[in-house]
PDB file of N, CA and C in Angstrom:
ATOM      1  N   MET A  13      52.446 -74.609 183.514  1.00 39.00           N
ATOM      2  CA  MET A  13      52.142 -73.537 182.630  1.00 39.00           C
ATOM      3  C   MET A  13      50.918 -73.796 182.211  1.00 39.00           C
ATOM      4  N   ALA A  14      50.110 -72.439 182.141  1.00 42.00           N
ATOM      5  CA  ALA A  14      48.694 -72.924 182.031  1.00 42.00           C
ATOM      6  C   ALA A  14      48.328 -72.843 180.526  1.00 42.00           C
ATOM      7  N   SER A  15      47.152 -73.609 180.100  1.00 43.00           N
ATOM      8  CA  SER A  15      46.872 -73.794 178.816  1.00 43.00           C
ATOM      9  C   SER A  15      46.044 -72.826 178.251  1.00 43.00           C
ATOM     10  N   HIS A  16      46.058 -72.510 177.132  1.00 45.00           N
ATOM     11  CA  HIS A  16      44.939 -71.221 176.521  1.00 45.00           C
ATOM     12  C   HIS A  16      44.183 -71.779 175.760  1.00 45.00           C
ATOM     13  N   GLN A  17      42.742 -71.102 175.824  1.00 48.00           N
ATOM     14  CA  GLN A  17      41.800 -71.560 174.981  1.00 48.00           C
ATOM     15  C   GLN A  17      41.545 -70.715 173.979  1.00 48.00           C
ATOM     16  N   TYR A  18      41.585 -70.908 172.728  1.00 46.00           N
ATOM     17  CA  TYR A  18      41.138 -69.870 171.541  1.00 46.00           C
ATOM     18  C   TYR A  18      39.973 -70.093 170.898  1.00 46.00           C
ATOM     19  N   GLN A  19      39.213 -69.055 170.375  1.00 46.00           N
ATOM     20  CA  GLN A  19      38.135 -68.662 169.807  1.00 46.00           C
ATOM     21  C   GLN A  19      38.019 -68.052 168.437  1.00 46.00           C
ATOM     22  N   LEU A  20      37.607 -68.558 167.496  1.00 45.00           N
ATOM     23  CA  LEU A  20      37.576 -67.951 166.349  1.00 45.00           C
ATOM     24  C   LEU A  20      36.431 -67.102 166.102  1.00 45.00           C
ATOM     25  N   LEU A  21      36.766 -65.914 165.931  1.00 45.00           N
ATOM     26  CA  LEU A  21      35.552 -64.959 165.645  1.00 45.00           C
ATOM     27  C   LEU A  21      35.498 -64.407 164.267  1.00 45.00           C
ATOM     28  N   SER A  22      34.246 -64.077 163.724  1.00 44.00           N
ATOM     29  CA  SER A  22      34.123 -63.971 162.325  1.00 44.00           C
ATOM     30  C   SER A  22      32.950 -62.727 162.455  1.00 44.00           C
ATOM     31  N   CYS A  23      33.127 -61.914 161.393  1.00 47.00           N
ATOM     32  CA  CYS A  23      32.322 -60.992 161.106  1.00 47.00           C
ATOM     33  C   CYS A  23      32.419 -60.828 159.479  1.00 47.00           C
ATOM     34  N   GLY A  24      31.303 -61.279 158.802  1.00 46.00           N
ATOM     35  CA  GLY A  24      31.179 -61.218 157.435  1.00 46.00           C
ATOM     36  C   GLY A  24      32.366 -62.076 156.825  1.00 46.00           C
ATOM     37  N   ASN A  25      33.436 -61.338 156.230  1.00 46.00           N
ATOM     38  CA  ASN A  25      34.679 -61.946 155.712  1.00 46.00           C
ATOM     39  C   ASN A  25      35.772 -61.954 156.388  1.00 46.00           C
ATOM     40  N   GLU A  26      35.705 -61.098 157.590  1.00 45.00           N
ATOM     41  CA  GLU A  26      36.779 -60.905 158.438  1.00 45.00           C
ATOM     42  C   GLU A  26      36.909 -62.107 159.573  1.00 45.00           C
ATOM     43  N   PHE A  27      38.029 -62.659 159.957  1.00 44.00           N
ATOM     44  CA  PHE A  27      38.248 -63.655 160.827  1.00 44.00           C
ATOM     45  C   PHE A  27      39.315 -62.998 161.712  1.00 44.00           C
ATOM     46  N   ALA A  28      39.034 -63.272 163.146  1.00 44.00           N
ATOM     47  CA  ALA A  28      40.082 -62.888 164.057  1.00 44.00           C
ATOM     48  C   ALA A  28      40.046 -64.333 165.288  1.00 44.00           C
ATOM     49  N   LEU A  29      41.231 -64.392 165.369  1.00 43.00           N
ATOM     50  CA  LEU A  29      41.617 -65.401 166.717  1.00 43.00           C
ATOM     51  C   LEU A  29      41.764 -64.668 167.785  1.00 43.00           C
ATOM     52  N   SER A  30      40.937 -65.034 168.965  1.00 44.00           N
ATOM     53  CA  SER A  30      40.652 -64.535 170.068  1.00 44.00           C
ATOM     54  C   SER A  30      41.240 -65.662 171.335  1.00 44.00           C
ATOM     55  N   VAL A  31      42.231 -64.713 172.360  1.00 46.00           N
ATOM     56  CA  VAL A  31      42.413 -65.770 173.164  1.00 46.00           C
ATOM     57  C   VAL A  31      41.758 -65.786 174.528  1.00 46.00           C
ATOM     58  N   LEU A  32      41.009 -66.609 175.115  1.00 47.00           N
ATOM     59  CA  LEU A  32      40.131 -66.508 176.067  1.00 47.00           C
ATOM     60  C   LEU A  32      41.126 -66.363 177.134  1.00 47.00           C
ATOM     61  N   VAL A  33      40.808 -65.401 178.207  1.00 48.00           N
ATOM     62  CA  VAL A  33      41.480 -64.931 179.247  1.00 48.00           C
ATOM     63  C   VAL A  33      41.332 -65.864 180.294  1.00 48.00           C
ATOM     64  N   ASN A  34      42.481 -66.441 180.897  1.00 50.00           N
ATOM     65  CA  ASN A  34      42.282 -67.018 182.030  1.00 50.00           C
ATOM     66  C   ASN A  34      42.614 -66.419 183.365  1.00 50.00           C
ATOM     67  N   PRO A  35      41.736 -66.319 184.543  1.00 52.00           N
ATOM     68  CA  PRO A  35      42.093 -65.421 185.416  1.00 52.00           C
ATOM     69  C   PRO A  35      43.306 -65.667 186.126  1.00 52.00           C
ATOM     70  N   GLU A  36      43.867 -67.141 186.052  1.00 55.00           N
ATOM     71  CA  GLU A  36      44.974 -67.604 186.913  1.00 55.00           C
ATOM     72  C   GLU A  36      46.139 -66.866 186.279  1.00 55.00           C
ATOM     73  N   ILE A  37      46.076 -66.261 184.725  1.00 50.00           N
ATOM     74  CA  ILE A  37      47.398 -65.883 184.058  1.00 50.00           C
ATOM     75  C   ILE A  37      47.772 -64.608 184.777  1.00 50.00           C
ATOM     76  N   PRO A  38      49.071 -64.221 185.195  1.00 53.00           N
ATOM     77  CA  PRO A  38      49.510 -63.176 185.994  1.00 53.00           C
ATOM     78  C   PRO A  38      48.975 -62.068 185.014  1.00 53.00           C
ATOM     79  N   GLU A  39      48.688 -60.812 185.735  1.00 52.00           N
ATOM     80  CA  GLU A  39      48.447 -59.530 185.228  1.00 52.00           C
ATOM     81  C   GLU A  39      49.470 -58.900 183.996  1.00 52.00           C
ATOM     82  N   ALA A  40      50.467 -59.576 184.124  1.00 51.00           N
ATOM     83  CA  ALA A  40      51.829 -59.027 183.205  1.00 51.00           C
ATOM     84  C   ALA A  40      50.973 -59.499 181.773  1.00 51.00           C
ATOM     85  N   PHE A  41      50.041 -60.467 181.767  1.00 59.00           N
ATOM     86  CA  PHE A  41      49.753 -60.814 180.174  1.00 59.00           C
ATOM     87  C   PHE A  41      48.612 -60.014 179.863  1.00 59.00           C
ATOM     88  N   THR A  42      48.259 -59.176 180.453  1.00 76.00           N
ATOM     89  CA  THR A  42      47.000 -58.440 180.144  1.00 76.00           C
ATOM     90  C   THR A  42      47.286 -57.330 178.954  1.00 76.00           C
ATOM     91  N   MET A  43      46.622 -56.812 178.344  1.00 85.00           N
ATOM     92  CA  MET A  43      46.572 -56.095 177.137  1.00 85.00           C
ATOM     93  C   MET A  43      46.243 -54.532 177.529  1.00 85.00           C
ATOM     94  N   ALA A  44      46.854 -53.431 177.074  1.00 90.00           N
ATOM     95  CA  ALA A  44      46.560 -52.206 177.529  1.00 90.00           C
ATOM     96  C   ALA A  44      46.225 -51.376 176.370  1.00 90.00           C
ATOM     97  N   ARG A  45      45.314 -50.533 176.403  1.00 92.00           N
ATOM     98  CA  ARG A  45      44.842 -49.734 174.995  1.00 92.00           C
ATOM     99  C   ARG A  45      45.942 -48.528 174.942  1.00 92.00           C
ATOM    100  N   PHE A  46      46.316 -48.505 173.566  1.00 93.00           N
ATOM    101  CA  PHE A  46      47.237 -47.265 173.566  1.00 93.00           C
ATOM    102  C   PHE A  46      46.401 -46.466 171.940  1.00 93.00           C
ATOM    103  N   PHE A  47      46.754 -45.061 171.978  1.00 93.00           N
ATOM    104  CA  PHE A  47      45.930 -44.345 171.186  1.00 93.00           C
ATOM    105  C   PHE A  47      47.287 -43.718 170.320  1.00 93.00           C
ATOM    106  N   PHE A  48      47.003 -43.650 168.789  1.00 91.00           N
ATOM    107  CA  PHE A  48      47.871 -43.017 167.976  1.00 91.00           C
ATOM    108  C   PHE A  48      47.245 -42.008 167.381  1.00 91.00           C
ATOM    109  N   HIS A  49      47.856 -40.535 168.081  1.00 90.00           N
ATOM    110  CA  HIS A  49      47.464 -39.465 167.488  1.00 90.00           C
ATOM    111  C   HIS A  49      48.220 -39.018 166.448  1.00 90.00           C
ATOM    112  N   ILE A  50      47.572 -38.227 165.381  1.00 88.00           N
ATOM    113  CA  ILE A  50      48.584 -37.872 164.273  1.00 88.00           C
ATOM    114  C   ILE A  50      48.638 -36.202 164.269  1.00 88.00           C
ATOM    115  N   ARG A  51      49.791 -35.913 164.268  1.00 87.00           N
ATOM    116  CA  ARG A  51      50.230 -34.264 163.832  1.00 87.00           C
ATOM    117  C   ARG A  51      50.371 -34.287 162.481  1.00 87.00           C
ATOM    118  N   ARG A  52      49.738 -33.237 161.663  1.00 83.00           N
ATOM    119  CA  ARG A  52      49.885 -33.254 160.543  1.00 83.00           C
ATOM    120  C   ARG A  52      49.802 -31.620 160.075  1.00 83.00           C
ATOM    121  N   ASN A  53      51.112 -31.208 159.460  1.00 80.00           N
ATOM    122  CA  ASN A  53      50.867 -29.659 159.299  1.00 80.00           C
ATOM    123  C   ASN A  53      50.384 -28.710 160.172  1.00 80.00           C
ATOM    124  N   GLY A  54      50.546 -29.030 161.586  1.00 82.00           N
ATOM    125  CA  GLY A  54      50.003 -28.171 162.546  1.00 82.00           C
ATOM    126  C   GLY A  54      48.581 -28.645 162.883  1.00 82.00           C
ATOM    127  N   VAL A  55      47.960 -29.554 162.122  1.00 87.00           N
ATOM    128  CA  VAL A  55      46.492 -30.088 162.794  1.00 87.00           C
ATOM    129  C   VAL A  55      46.796 -31.393 163.818  1.00 87.00           C
ATOM    130  N   PHE A  56      46.197 -31.432 164.519  1.00 87.00           N
ATOM    131  CA  PHE A  56      46.136 -32.740 165.702  1.00 87.00           C
ATOM    132  C   PHE A  56      44.586 -33.582 165.471  1.00 87.00           C
ATOM    133  N   GLU A  57      45.153 -34.748 165.010  1.00 90.00           N
ATOM    134  CA  GLU A  57      43.845 -35.638 164.789  1.00 90.00           C
ATOM    135  C   GLU A  57      44.099 -36.587 166.096  1.00 90.00           C
ATOM    136  N   MET A  58      43.075 -36.586 166.715  1.00 90.00           N
ATOM    137  CA  MET A  58      42.846 -37.680 167.929  1.00 90.00           C
ATOM    138  C   MET A  58      42.485 -38.737 167.420  1.00 90.00           C
ATOM    139  N   ASP A  59      42.869 -40.224 168.018  1.00 90.00           N
ATOM    140  CA  ASP A  59      42.738 -41.193 167.553  1.00 90.00           C
ATOM    141  C   ASP A  59      41.776 -41.596 168.916  1.00 90.00           C
ATOM    142  N   THR A  60      40.324 -41.867 168.774  1.00 91.00           N
ATOM    143  CA  THR A  60      39.490 -42.030 169.634  1.00 91.00           C
ATOM    144  C   THR A  60      39.111 -43.603 170.040  1.00 91.00           C
ATOM    145  N   GLU A  61      39.662 -44.296 169.101  1.00 92.00           N
ATOM    146  CA  GLU A  61      39.420 -46.170 169.218  1.00 92.00           C
ATOM    147  C   GLU A  61      40.631 -46.480 170.011  1.00 92.00           C
ATOM    148  N   GLY A  62      41.533 -46.517 169.524  1.00 91.00           N
ATOM    149  CA  GLY A  62      42.911 -47.109 170.200  1.00 91.00           C
ATOM    150  C   GLY A  62      43.143 -48.370 169.743  1.00 91.00           C
ATOM    151  N   VAL A  63      44.163 -49.071 170.033  1.00 91.00           N
ATOM    152  CA  VAL A  63      44.496 -50.373 169.995  1.00 91.00           C
ATOM    153  C   VAL A  63      44.993 -50.957 171.043  1.00 91.00           C
ATOM    154  N   GLU A  64      44.911 -52.326 171.422  1.00 92.00           N
ATOM    155  CA  GLU A  64      45.419 -52.705 172.551  1.00 92.00           C
ATOM    156  C   GLU A  64      46.864 -53.631 172.112  1.00 92.00           C
ATOM    157  N   PHE A  65      47.840 -53.499 173.123  1.00 92.00           N
ATOM    158  CA  PHE A  65      49.117 -53.689 172.951  1.00 92.00           C
ATOM    159  C   PHE A  65      49.593 -54.466 174.125  1.00 92.00           C
ATOM    160  N   SER A  66      50.538 -55.386 174.444  1.00 89.00           N
ATOM    161  CA  SER A  66      51.120 -55.749 175.447  1.00 89.00           C
ATOM    162  C   SER A  66      51.897 -55.050 176.240  1.00 89.00           C
ATOM    163  N   ASP A  67      52.536 -54.152 175.885  1.00 89.00           N
ATOM    164  CA  ASP A  67      53.339 -53.035 176.561  1.00 89.00           C
ATOM    165  C   ASP A  67      53.901 -51.743 175.664  1.00 89.00           C
ATOM    166  N   HIS A  68      54.341 -50.965 176.299  1.00 88.00           N
ATOM    167  CA  HIS A  68      54.642 -49.784 175.339  1.00 88.00           C
ATOM    168  C   HIS A  68      55.596 -50.037 174.214  1.00 88.00           C
ATOM    169  N   GLU A  69      56.499 -50.903 174.246  1.00 91.00           N
ATOM    170  CA  GLU A  69      57.308 -51.377 173.302  1.00 91.00           C
ATOM    171  C   GLU A  69      56.689 -51.981 171.975  1.00 91.00           C
ATOM    172  N   ALA A  70      55.786 -52.516 172.417  1.00 92.00           N
ATOM    173  CA  ALA A  70      54.924 -53.176 171.231  1.00 92.00           C
ATOM    174  C   ALA A  70      53.905 -51.886 170.397  1.00 92.00           C
ATOM    175  N   ALA A  71      53.564 -50.993 171.458  1.00 92.00           N
ATOM    176  CA  ALA A  71      52.902 -50.086 170.804  1.00 92.00           C
ATOM    177  C   ALA A  71      53.516 -48.937 169.875  1.00 92.00           C
ATOM    178  N   HIS A  72      54.921 -48.941 170.539  1.00 91.00           N
ATOM    179  CA  HIS A  72      55.719 -48.183 169.779  1.00 91.00           C
ATOM    180  C   HIS A  72      56.436 -48.683 168.395  1.00 91.00           C
ATOM    181  N   ALA A  73      56.582 -50.060 168.601  1.00 92.00           N
ATOM    182  CA  ALA A  73      57.038 -50.689 167.386  1.00 92.00           C
ATOM    183  C   ALA A  73      55.827 -50.732 166.198  1.00 92.00           C
ATOM    184  N   ASP A  74      54.612 -50.909 166.671  1.00 91.00           N
ATOM    185  CA  ASP A  74      53.647 -50.803 165.731  1.00 91.00           C
ATOM    186  C   ASP A  74      53.463 -49.413 165.020  1.00 91.00           C
ATOM    187  N   ALA A  75      53.794 -48.213 165.818  1.00 91.00           N
ATOM    188  CA  ALA A  75      53.584 -46.995 165.362  1.00 91.00           C
ATOM    189  C   ALA A  75      54.521 -46.650 164.432  1.00 91.00           C
ATOM    190  N   VAL A  76      55.515 -47.280 164.475  1.00 91.00           N
ATOM    191  CA  VAL A  76      56.761 -47.172 163.418  1.00 91.00           C
ATOM    192  C   VAL A  76      56.434 -48.039 162.378  1.00 91.00           C
ATOM    193  N   ARG A  77      55.772 -48.846 162.302  1.00 91.00           N
ATOM    194  CA  ARG A  77      55.344 -49.938 161.202  1.00 91.00           C
ATOM    195  C   ARG A  77      54.330 -49.077 160.462  1.00 91.00           C
ATOM    196  N   PHE A  78      53.499 -48.336 161.172  1.00 88.00           N
ATOM    197  CA  PHE A  78      52.488 -47.649 160.670  1.00 88.00           C
ATOM    198  C   PHE A  78      53.092 -46.369 159.884  1.00 88.00           C
ATOM    199  N   VAL A  79      53.777 -45.715 160.506  1.00 87.00           N
ATOM    200  CA  VAL A  79      54.537 -44.686 159.722  1.00 87.00           C
ATOM    201  C   VAL A  79      55.279 -45.042 158.513  1.00 87.00           C
ATOM    202  N   ARG A  80      55.959 -46.188 158.630  1.00 89.00           N
ATOM    203  CA  ARG A  80      56.728 -46.682 157.305  1.00 89.00           C
ATOM    204  C   ARG A  80      55.909 -46.795 156.198  1.00 89.00           C
ATOM    205  N   GLU A  81      54.617 -47.721 156.583  1.00 88.00           N
ATOM    206  CA  GLU A  81      53.592 -48.023 155.465  1.00 88.00           C
ATOM    207  C   GLU A  81      52.877 -46.702 155.003  1.00 88.00           C
ATOM    208  N   LEU A  82      52.834 -45.593 155.904  1.00 84.00           N
ATOM    209  CA  LEU A  82      52.337 -44.467 155.406  1.00 84.00           C
ATOM    210  C   LEU A  82      53.088 -43.651 154.179  1.00 84.00           C
ATOM    211  N   LEU A  83      54.300 -43.779 154.773  1.00 85.00           N
ATOM    212  CA  LEU A  83      55.595 -43.242 153.676  1.00 85.00           C
ATOM    213  C   LEU A  83      55.549 -43.935 152.643  1.00 85.00           C
ATOM    214  N   ALA A  84      55.384 -45.063 152.621  1.00 86.00           N
ATOM    215  CA  ALA A  84      55.546 -45.953 151.520  1.00 86.00           C
ATOM    216  C   ALA A  84      54.321 -45.661 150.680  1.00 86.00           C
ATOM    217  N   GLU A  85      53.245 -45.756 151.017  1.00 86.00           N
ATOM    218  CA  GLU A  85      51.864 -45.232 150.209  1.00 86.00           C
ATOM    219  C   GLU A  85      52.312 -43.798 149.614  1.00 86.00           C
ATOM    220  N   ARG A  86      52.690 -42.995 150.414  1.00 82.00           N
ATOM    221  CA  ARG A  86      52.930 -41.534 149.927  1.00 82.00           C
ATOM    222  C   ARG A  86      53.914 -41.608 148.773  1.00 82.00           C
ATOM    223  N   ILE A  87      54.884 -42.339 148.627  1.00 83.00           N
ATOM    224  CA  ILE A  87      55.885 -42.451 147.709  1.00 83.00           C
ATOM    225  C   ILE A  87      55.428 -43.011 146.537  1.00 83.00           C
ATOM    226  N   MET A  88      54.691 -44.232 146.794  1.00 87.00           N
ATOM    227  CA  MET A  88      54.149 -44.900 145.493  1.00 87.00           C
ATOM    228  C   MET A  88      53.234 -44.201 144.627  1.00 87.00           C
ATOM    229  N   SER A  89      52.372 -43.248 145.640  1.00 88.00           N
ATOM    230  CA  SER A  89      51.262 -42.322 144.999  1.00 88.00           C
ATOM    231  C   SER A  89      51.638 -41.201 144.398  1.00 88.00           C
ATOM    232  N   ASP A  90      52.974 -40.893 144.412  1.00 84.00           N
ATOM    233  CA  ASP A  90      53.834 -39.672 144.247  1.00 84.00           C
ATOM    234  C   ASP A  90      53.272 -38.563 144.888  1.00 84.00           C
ATOM    235  N   GLY A  91      52.937 -38.715 146.205  1.00 78.00           N
ATOM    236  CA  GLY A  91      52.323 -37.668 147.275  1.00 78.00           C
ATOM    237  C   GLY A  91      53.588 -37.212 147.944  1.00 78.00           C
ATOM    238  N   THR A  92      52.898 -36.057 148.729  1.00 76.00           N
ATOM    239  CA  THR A  92      53.741 -35.357 149.475  1.00 76.00           C
ATOM    240  C   THR A  92      53.926 -35.860 150.981  1.00 76.00           C
ATOM    241  N   ILE A  93      55.156 -35.998 151.197  1.00 71.00           N
ATOM    242  CA  ILE A  93      55.726 -36.336 152.804  1.00 71.00           C
ATOM    243  C   ILE A  93      55.503 -35.082 153.553  1.00 71.00           C
ATOM    244  N   ASP A  94      54.450 -34.880 154.290  1.00 71.00           N
ATOM    245  CA  ASP A  94      54.287 -33.960 155.021  1.00 71.00           C
ATOM    246  C   ASP A  94      55.223 -33.929 156.558  1.00 71.00           C
ATOM    247  N   GLU A  95      55.345 -33.091 157.138  1.00 70.00           N
ATOM    248  CA  GLU A  95      55.935 -32.998 158.599  1.00 70.00           C
ATOM    249  C   GLU A  95      54.719 -33.544 159.391  1.00 70.00           C
ATOM    250  N   GLU A  96      54.700 -34.720 159.505  1.00 80.00           N
ATOM    251  CA  GLU A  96      53.970 -35.680 160.152  1.00 80.00           C
ATOM    252  C   GLU A  96      54.445 -36.504 161.243  1.00 80.00           C
ATOM    253  N   CYS A  97      53.705 -36.646 162.434  1.00 87.00           N
ATOM    254  CA  CYS A  97      54.336 -37.464 163.311  1.00 87.00           C
ATOM    255  C   CYS A  97      53.151 -38.200 164.239  1.00 87.00           C
ATOM    256  N   VAL A  98      53.415 -39.309 164.680  1.00 89.00           N
ATOM    257  CA  VAL A  98      52.461 -39.954 165.505  1.00 89.00           C
ATOM    258  C   VAL A  98      52.866 -39.836 167.089  1.00 89.00           C
ATOM    259  N   GLN A  99      51.820 -39.270 167.875  1.00 90.00           N
ATOM    260  CA  GLN A  99      52.069 -39.311 169.196  1.00 90.00           C
ATOM    261  C   GLN A  99      51.222 -40.410 169.796  1.00 90.00           C
ATOM    262  N   ILE A 100      52.010 -41.210 170.543  1.00 92.00           N
ATOM    263  CA  ILE A 100      51.390 -42.593 171.217  1.00 92.00           C
ATOM    264  C   ILE A 100      51.093 -42.327 172.623  1.00 92.00           C
ATOM    265  N   ALA A 101      49.803 -42.489 172.923  1.00 92.00           N
ATOM    266  CA  ALA A 101      49.477 -42.062 174.412  1.00 92.00           C
ATOM    267  C   ALA A 101      48.573 -43.444 175.019  1.00 92.00           C
ATOM    268  N   SER A 102      48.848 -43.781 176.193  1.00 91.00           N
ATOM    269  CA  SER A 102      48.531 -45.051 176.697  1.00 91.00           C
ATOM    270  C   SER A 102      46.991 -44.715 177.283  1.00 91.00           C
ATOM    271  N   GLU A 103      46.215 -45.650 177.673  1.00 90.00           N
ATOM    272  CA  GLU A 103      44.871 -45.047 178.142  1.00 90.00           C
ATOM    273  C   GLU A 103      44.986 -44.570 179.514  1.00 90.00           C
ATOM    274  N   THR A 104      46.110 -44.565 180.206  1.00 89.00           N
ATOM    275  CA  THR A 104      46.287 -43.730 181.229  1.00 89.00           C
ATOM    276  C   THR A 104      46.916 -42.633 181.205  1.00 89.00           C
ATOM    277  N   GLY A 105      46.942 -41.976 179.985  1.00 87.00           N
ATOM    278  CA  GLY A 105      47.537 -40.841 179.670  1.00 87.00           C
ATOM    279  C   GLY A 105      49.281 -40.718 179.668  1.00 87.00           C
ATOM    280  N   ASP A 106      49.714 -41.764 179.690  1.00 87.00           N
ATOM    281  CA  ASP A 106      51.238 -41.652 179.765  1.00 87.00           C
ATOM    282  C   ASP A 106      51.689 -41.517 177.983  1.00 87.00           C
ATOM    283  N   LEU A 107      52.622 -40.596 177.750  1.00 88.00           N
ATOM    284  CA  LEU A 107      52.876 -40.237 176.368  1.00 88.00           C
ATOM    285  C   LEU A 107      54.209 -41.067 176.222  1.00 88.00           C
ATOM    286  N   LEU A 108      54.208 -41.834 174.949  1.00 88.00           N
ATOM    287  CA  LEU A 108      55.658 -42.369 174.385  1.00 88.00           C
ATOM    288  C   LEU A 108      56.230 -41.240 173.485  1.00 88.00           C
ATOM    289  N   PRO A 109      57.306 -41.757 173.258  1.00 87.00           N
ATOM    290  CA  PRO A 109      58.259 -40.989 172.510  1.00 87.00           C
ATOM    291  C   PRO A 109      57.163 -40.808 170.866  1.00 87.00           C
ATOM    292  N   GLU A 110      57.324 -39.548 170.574  1.00 89.00           N
ATOM    293  CA  GLU A 110      56.913 -39.456 169.114  1.00 89.00           C
ATOM    294  C   GLU A 110      57.461 -40.189 167.907  1.00 89.00           C
ATOM    295  N   VAL A 111      56.850 -40.515 166.953  1.00 89.00           N
ATOM    296  CA  VAL A 111      57.402 -41.377 165.779  1.00 89.00           C
ATOM    297  C   VAL A 111      57.324 -40.325 164.690  1.00 89.00           C
ATOM    298  N   GLU A 112      58.378 -39.731 164.279  1.00 86.00           N
ATOM    299  CA  GLU A 112      58.225 -38.832 163.117  1.00 86.00           C
ATOM    300  C   GLU A 112      58.489 -39.145 161.954  1.00 86.00           C
ATOM    301  N   CYS A 113      57.845 -38.872 160.923  1.00 81.00           N
ATOM    302  CA  CYS A 113      58.206 -39.372 159.421  1.00 81.00           C
ATOM    303  C   CYS A 113      59.651 -39.322 158.987  1.00 81.00           C
ATOM    304  N   GLY A 114      59.987 -37.924 159.231  1.00 77.00           N
ATOM    305  CA  GLY A 114      61.347 -37.637 158.871  1.00 77.00           C
ATOM    306  C   GLY A 114      62.323 -38.493 159.465  1.00 77.00           C
ATOM    307  N   SER A 115      62.070 -38.994 160.649  1.00 80.00           N
ATOM    308  CA  SER A 115      63.175 -39.852 161.455  1.00 80.00           C
ATOM    309  C   SER A 115      63.375 -41.085 160.748  1.00 80.00           C
ATOM    310  N   LEU A 116      62.243 -41.587 160.001  1.00 79.00           N
ATOM    311  CA  LEU A 116      62.495 -42.914 159.483  1.00 79.00           C
ATOM    312  C   LEU A 116      62.832 -43.078 157.990  1.00 79.00           C
ATOM    313  N   VAL A 117      63.242 -41.993 157.444  1.00 73.00           N
ATOM    314  CA  VAL A 117      63.493 -41.671 156.109  1.00 73.00           C
ATOM    315  C   VAL A 117      65.301 -41.471 156.000  1.00 73.00           C
ATOM    316  N   LYS A 118      65.820 -42.579 155.437  1.00 75.00           N
ATOM    317  CA  LYS A 118      67.337 -42.329 155.259  1.00 75.00           C
ATOM    318  C   LYS A 118      67.612 -42.186 153.841  1.00 75.00           C
ATOM    319  N   ILE A 119      68.133 -41.112 153.616  1.00 72.00           N
ATOM    320  CA  ILE A 119      68.786 -40.916 152.122  1.00 72.00           C
ATOM    321  C   ILE A 119      70.188 -40.823 152.171  1.00 72.00           C
ATOM    322  N   GLY A 120      70.753 -41.529 151.391  1.00 72.00           N
ATOM    323  CA  GLY A 120      72.133 -41.915 151.329  1.00 72.00           C
ATOM    324  C   GLY A 120      72.895 -40.877 150.167  1.00 72.00           C
ATOM    325  N   ARG A 121      73.861 -40.552 150.155  1.00 70.00           N
ATOM    326  CA  ARG A 121      74.402 -39.688 149.249  1.00 70.00           C
ATOM    327  C   ARG A 121      74.821 -40.246 147.861  1.00 70.00           C
ATOM    328  N   PHE A 122      74.413 -39.757 146.967  1.00 62.00           N
ATOM    329  CA  PHE A 122      74.736 -40.147 145.672  1.00 62.00           C
ATOM    330  C   PHE A 122      76.167 -40.082 145.013  1.00 62.00           C
ATOM    331  N   SER A 123      76.773 -40.848 144.729  1.00 60.00           N
ATOM    332  CA  SER A 123      78.143 -40.489 144.195  1.00 60.00           C
ATOM    333  C   SER A 123      77.976 -40.444 142.710  1.00 60.00           C
ATOM    334  N   SER A 124      78.791 -39.371 142.105  1.00 61.00           N
ATOM    335  CA  SER A 124      78.642 -39.281 140.726  1.00 61.00           C
ATOM    336  C   SER A 124      79.946 -40.139 140.176  1.00 61.00           C
ATOM    337  N   ARG A 125      79.390 -40.924 139.227  1.00 59.00           N
ATOM    338  CA  ARG A 125      80.436 -41.933 138.448  1.00 59.00           C
ATOM    339  C   ARG A 125      80.738 -41.361 136.895  1.00 59.00           C
ATOM    340  N   PRO A 126      81.938 -41.516 136.513  1.00 57.00           N
ATOM    341  CA  PRO A 126      82.147 -41.082 135.085  1.00 57.00           C
ATOM    342  C   PRO A 126      81.791 -42.029 134.164  1.00 57.00           C
TER     343      PRO A 126
END
């Protein structure tokens, strides 16, 4: 098993832990860039920076987490939950399933009690 080297990076008050890549590590451990494009009320906002993830599943899981945080923020600020969705695209142009706000909201039926 290959050993990893770590490097602590700092920028002002921000810190990040970086893994130094070993060329002997299989390509399966490389990261790919994914873009989270947002469609809100018919307007499409392109993500031009993207974020690196290990695979499609990790990118989709993070998009779900992002949309849930967005929903929570809107609810806490008494905002409107628009018909929004996040379209995930890989750096090679592959599209993953969209994450729609409405698909993550579960509303149970209220029972009336005497």
